Amino acid sequence: MSLLFVHHRVEAAPRQWQALADRLARVTLPGGAVYGLWRSQIGRPRDELQAITLWPGAVGAADAERALIGDDLAVQSVRSQALTPTLRPTDAVPPTRQGNYAFRWFATPEPHWPEFLDLCTAAWPGFEAAYDSQVIGLWQATGDHTGPADDESTGGGLDGVRSLLLTRRPNLAMWERSKLPQGKDEAKVREALSRRYDLCDWTVVSTATLLTATDKQDTARWT
C-alpha cells in the first residue's frame, strides 16, 4: 500500500491554540489518521500549529485539509501540502516521543537530488547515534497544495525538488550541541550534513514540540 502524507500549517485565533490542538488530536479522519501535531517553539508564530495527516493511497491536499479542519471557528488560516515519503518513514507508525522537533524545508535543483539523498543515507546513522536523536522522515512535496505558494511549505516560488525533513532531538540543548561536532566521527557526520546545503537553493528551519506524544515529560516547558 502506498502512503501519502499531508503537511498542514494551521494558524489559530489568538489564545485558542490549545483548544484547537485538543480538537485536532481527537478528530476522526475518514480513511486517514493524524500522524502528528506540533506547536511552534522557534521560527514560527506562537499560535501556529503544524499537523501531518496520513492517508492510504491518493488524496488531494484540499480534501485532507477539509477532513482535518472542517469549519472550526478557531482556525484563522490554513495551508496544506501533499507529501510522499522518500528514505523515511517506511511505515505508518507515528512519532510518540517528546522532544525538540525540527521542520526543515529544502529546495534542491533536480540534478542534485540523488546526491542529496545519498548524503542523508550516509549521515543519518552517525547523527542519530551521536546526539540521541531520530530522523522521523524525509518527504518530497508533490506540488498539490492549498493556499498561496508564497512560503517554503507551499512552494516559495522556486523550482526544483522541495522536501521536508523532520528530526527529533531530546531538547533544545541537544539541538545546539549538534551544531558543534566533537571528535573525528562527529566531524564526518557534520560534514556530510553540511554538504546538503551546498546542493540546495535554500533551506528554512523551525522547531516545535509534539503535542500528540505519549511521552509527556517535557511538554510543560513549552506551553
GROMACS .gro file of C-alpha atoms in nm:
model
  223
    1MET     CA    1   0.000   0.000   0.000
    2SER     CA    2   0.138   0.343  -0.092
    3LEU     CA    3   0.116   0.609   0.176
    4LEU     CA    4   0.052   0.979   0.122
    5PHE     CA    5   0.118   1.239   0.388
    6VAL     CA    6  -0.017   1.594   0.402
    7HIS     CA    7   0.151   1.872   0.597
    8HIS     CA    8  -0.086   2.135   0.738
    9ARG     CA    9   0.021   2.475   0.872
   10VAL     CA   10  -0.268   2.599   1.087
   11GLU     CA   11  -0.295   2.948   1.237
   12ALA     CA   12  -0.520   2.950   1.541
   13ALA     CA   13  -0.710   3.253   1.665
   14PRO     CA   14  -0.526   3.435   1.946
   15ARG     CA   15  -0.510   3.225   2.266
   16GLN     CA   16  -0.706   2.943   2.100
   17TRP     CA   17  -0.417   2.713   2.004
   18GLN     CA   18  -0.459   2.473   2.298
   19ALA     CA   19  -0.833   2.421   2.248
   20LEU     CA   20  -0.778   2.379   1.874
   21ALA     CA   21  -0.494   2.132   1.931
   22ASP     CA   22  -0.714   1.925   2.163
   23ARG     CA   23  -0.983   1.903   1.895
   24LEU     CA   24  -0.743   1.820   1.614
   25ALA     CA   25  -0.578   1.546   1.820
   26ARG     CA   26  -0.917   1.376   1.860
   27VAL     CA   27  -1.050   1.421   1.507
   28THR     CA   28  -1.154   1.112   1.314
   29LEU     CA   29  -1.041   1.123   0.953
   30PRO     CA   30  -1.234   0.905   0.706
   31GLY     CA   31  -0.972   0.669   0.570
   32GLY     CA   32  -0.682   0.862   0.726
   33ALA     CA   33  -0.517   0.944   1.058
   34VAL     CA   34  -0.337   1.224   1.238
   35TYR     CA   35   0.030   1.129   1.215
   36GLY     CA   36   0.144   1.411   1.444
   37LEU     CA   37   0.052   1.751   1.581
   38TRP     CA   38   0.307   2.014   1.689
   39ARG     CA   39   0.313   2.362   1.842
   40SER     CA   40   0.580   2.610   1.736
   41GLN     CA   41   0.885   2.675   1.953
   42ILE     CA   42   1.130   2.874   1.738
   43GLY     CA   43   1.086   3.028   1.395
   44ARG     CA   44   0.707   3.033   1.362
   45PRO     CA   45   0.419   3.230   1.528
   46ARG     CA   46   0.324   3.122   1.880
   47ASP     CA   47  -0.040   3.046   1.789
   48GLU     CA   48   0.052   2.828   1.492
   49LEU     CA   49   0.012   2.450   1.486
   50GLN     CA   50   0.168   2.212   1.238
   51ALA     CA   51  -0.003   1.882   1.165
   52ILE     CA   52   0.077   1.590   0.940
   53THR     CA   53  -0.202   1.361   0.831
   54LEU     CA   54  -0.152   1.017   0.682
   55TRP     CA   55  -0.360   0.859   0.409
   56PRO     CA   56  -0.355   0.519   0.235
   57GLY     CA   57  -0.330   0.591  -0.135
   58ALA     CA   58  -0.407   0.914  -0.315
   59VAL     CA   59  -0.582   1.209  -0.151
   60GLY     CA   60  -0.593   1.573  -0.252
   61ALA     CA   61  -0.440   1.833  -0.022
   62ALA     CA   62  -0.769   2.023  -0.017
   63ASP     CA   63  -0.968   1.711   0.074
   64ALA     CA   64  -0.724   1.624   0.355
   65GLU     CA   65  -0.743   1.980   0.483
   66ARG     CA   66  -1.125   1.979   0.489
   67ALA     CA   67  -1.128   1.647   0.671
   68LEU     CA   68  -0.891   1.775   0.938
   69ILE     CA   69  -1.013   2.132   0.985
   70GLY     CA   70  -1.377   2.132   0.878
   71ASP     CA   71  -1.540   2.462   0.974
   72ASP     CA   72  -1.356   2.508   1.304
   73LEU     CA   73  -1.404   2.872   1.404
   74ALA     CA   74  -1.075   2.877   1.597
   75VAL     CA   75  -0.881   2.849   1.269
   76GLN     CA   76  -0.779   3.180   1.114
   77SER     CA   77  -0.594   3.032   0.818
   78VAL     CA   78  -0.453   2.703   0.694
   79ARG     CA   79  -0.235   2.590   0.407
   80SER     CA   80  -0.159   2.229   0.323
   81GLN     CA   81   0.097   2.044   0.110
   82ALA     CA   82   0.080   1.682  -0.007
   83LEU     CA   83   0.399   1.481   0.051
   84THR     CA   84   0.534   1.142  -0.048
   85PRO     CA   85   0.790   0.963   0.173
   86THR     CA   86   1.141   0.905   0.039
   87LEU     CA   87   1.402   0.731   0.256
   88ARG     CA   88   1.179   0.754   0.565
   89PRO     CA   89   0.925   0.687   0.703
   90THR     CA   90   0.887   0.332   0.580
   91ASP     CA   91   0.563   0.264   0.769
   92ALA     CA   92   0.263   0.439   0.922
   93VAL     CA   93   0.386   0.436   1.284
   94PRO     CA   94   0.371   0.796   1.416
   95PRO     CA   95   0.633   0.961   1.638
   96THR     CA   96   0.548   0.933   2.008
   97ARG     CA   97   0.849   1.070   2.199
   98GLN     CA   98   0.857   1.423   2.334
   99GLY     CA   99   1.148   1.647   2.245
  100ASN     CA  100   1.257   1.922   2.009
  101TYR     CA  101   1.132   1.859   1.655
  102ALA     CA  102   1.293   2.046   1.366
  103PHE     CA  103   1.091   2.104   1.049
  104ARG     CA  104   1.345   2.179   0.776
  105TRP     CA  105   1.230   2.259   0.422
  106PHE     CA  106   1.473   2.227   0.132
  107ALA     CA  107   1.460   2.332  -0.232
  108THR     CA  108   1.709   2.123  -0.429
  109PRO     CA  109   1.781   2.154  -0.802
  110GLU     CA  110   1.669   1.829  -0.960
  111PRO     CA  111   2.018   1.723  -1.082
  112HIS     CA  112   2.143   1.741  -0.720
  113TRP     CA  113   1.856   1.543  -0.566
  114PRO     CA  114   2.015   1.193  -0.592
  115GLU     CA  115   2.333   1.317  -0.420
  116PHE     CA  116   2.120   1.486  -0.154
  117LEU     CA  117   1.955   1.151  -0.077
  118ASP     CA  118   2.292   0.973  -0.071
  119LEU     CA  119   2.430   1.223   0.181
  120CYS     CA  120   2.127   1.171   0.405
  121THR     CA  121   2.166   0.793   0.389
  122ALA     CA  122   2.535   0.817   0.484
  123ALA     CA  123   2.497   1.073   0.763
  124TRP     CA  124   2.180   0.972   0.947
  125PRO     CA  125   2.314   0.669   1.142
  126GLY     CA  126   2.603   0.873   1.285
  127PHE     CA  127   2.374   1.168   1.359
  128GLU     CA  128   2.128   0.951   1.550
  129ALA     CA  129   2.400   0.773   1.748
  130ALA     CA  130   2.595   1.086   1.841
  131TYR     CA  131   2.308   1.306   1.954
  132ASP     CA  132   2.040   1.070   2.092
  133SER     CA  133   1.827   1.191   1.803
  134GLN     CA  134   1.598   1.045   1.539
  135VAL     CA  135   1.520   1.121   1.177
  136ILE     CA  136   1.143   1.086   1.158
  137GLY     CA  137   1.103   1.138   0.786
  138LEU     CA  138   1.214   1.299   0.462
  139TRP     CA  139   0.921   1.373   0.234
  140GLN     CA  140   0.909   1.513  -0.118
  141ALA     CA  141   0.644   1.773  -0.191
  142THR     CA  142   0.413   1.674  -0.475
  143GLY     CA  143   0.313   2.029  -0.567
  144ASP     CA  144  -0.051   1.968  -0.470
  145HIS     CA  145  -0.122   2.237  -0.211
  146THR     CA  146  -0.380   2.480  -0.079
  147GLY     CA  147  -0.321   2.847  -0.015
  148PRO     CA  148  -0.079   3.078  -0.195
  149ALA     CA  149   0.260   2.940  -0.296
  150ASP     CA  150   0.448   3.215  -0.114
  151ASP     CA  151   0.636   3.026   0.156
  152GLU     CA  152   0.855   2.719   0.193
  153SER     CA  153   0.568   2.486   0.285
  154THR     CA  154   0.368   2.553  -0.031
  155GLY     CA  155   0.627   2.644  -0.287
  156GLY     CA  156   0.818   2.959  -0.214
  157GLY     CA  157   0.804   3.042  -0.585
  158LEU     CA  158   1.107   2.823  -0.659
  159ASP     CA  159   1.155   2.529  -0.894
  160GLY     CA  160   1.336   2.205  -0.817
  161VAL     CA  161   1.265   1.933  -0.563
  162ARG     CA  162   1.109   2.063  -0.244
  163SER     CA  163   1.134   1.838   0.057
  164LEU     CA  164   1.054   1.835   0.427
  165LEU     CA  165   1.297   1.679   0.676
  166LEU     CA  166   1.159   1.613   1.025
  167THR     CA  167   1.408   1.530   1.300
  168ARG     CA  168   1.377   1.487   1.675
  169ARG     CA  169   1.631   1.581   1.938
  170PRO     CA  170   1.568   1.528   2.310
  171ASN     CA  171   1.572   1.902   2.387
  172LEU     CA  172   1.689   2.242   2.266
  173ALA     CA  173   2.026   2.198   2.435
  174MET     CA  174   2.099   1.895   2.216
  175TRP     CA  175   1.983   2.089   1.909
  176GLU     CA  176   2.254   2.346   1.985
  177ARG     CA  177   2.506   2.076   2.077
  178SER     CA  178   2.458   1.901   1.741
  179LYS     CA  179   2.589   2.210   1.562
  180LEU     CA  180   2.931   2.174   1.732
  181PRO     CA  181   3.089   1.838   1.644
  182GLN     CA  182   3.327   1.681   1.895
  183GLY     CA  183   3.584   1.435   1.763
  184LYS     CA  184   3.650   1.296   1.417
  185ASP     CA  185   3.335   1.083   1.390
  186GLU     CA  186   3.103   1.372   1.467
  187ALA     CA  187   3.300   1.597   1.233
  188LYS     CA  188   3.240   1.349   0.948
  189VAL     CA  189   2.868   1.347   1.023
  190ARG     CA  190   2.854   1.727   1.027
  191GLU     CA  191   3.050   1.748   0.701
  192ALA     CA  192   2.802   1.519   0.524
  193LEU     CA  193   2.503   1.706   0.666
  194SER     CA  194   2.652   2.044   0.576
  195ARG     CA  195   2.724   1.929   0.221
  196ARG     CA  196   2.348   1.907   0.163
  197TYR     CA  197   2.319   2.284   0.199
  198ASP     CA  198   2.573   2.336  -0.077
  199LEU     CA  199   2.340   2.142  -0.308
  200CYS     CA  200   2.027   2.344  -0.228
  201ASP     CA  201   1.885   2.675  -0.342
  202TRP     CA  202   1.751   2.740   0.007
  203THR     CA  203   1.657   2.579   0.336
  204VAL     CA  204   1.432   2.705   0.616
  205VAL     CA  205   1.404   2.554   0.964
  206SER     CA  206   1.167   2.593   1.257
  207THR     CA  207   1.127   2.391   1.574
  208ALA     CA  208   0.818   2.262   1.752
  209THR     CA  209   0.702   2.039   2.035
  210LEU     CA  210   0.497   1.725   1.970
  211LEU     CA  211   0.150   1.757   2.125
  212THR     CA  212   0.045   1.401   2.041
  213ALA     CA  213   0.339   1.241   2.223
  214THR     CA  214   0.280   0.955   2.463
  215ASP     CA  215   0.599   1.060   2.646
  216LYS     CA  216   0.488   1.390   2.802
  217GLN     CA  217   0.773   1.470   3.040
  218ASP     CA  218   0.888   1.789   2.867
  219THR     CA  219   0.555   1.929   2.749
  220ALA     CA  220   0.503   2.173   3.036
  221ARG     CA  221   0.823   2.357   2.946
  222TRP     CA  222   0.681   2.472   2.612
  223THR     CA  223   0.316   2.555   2.693
   0.00000   0.00000   0.00000
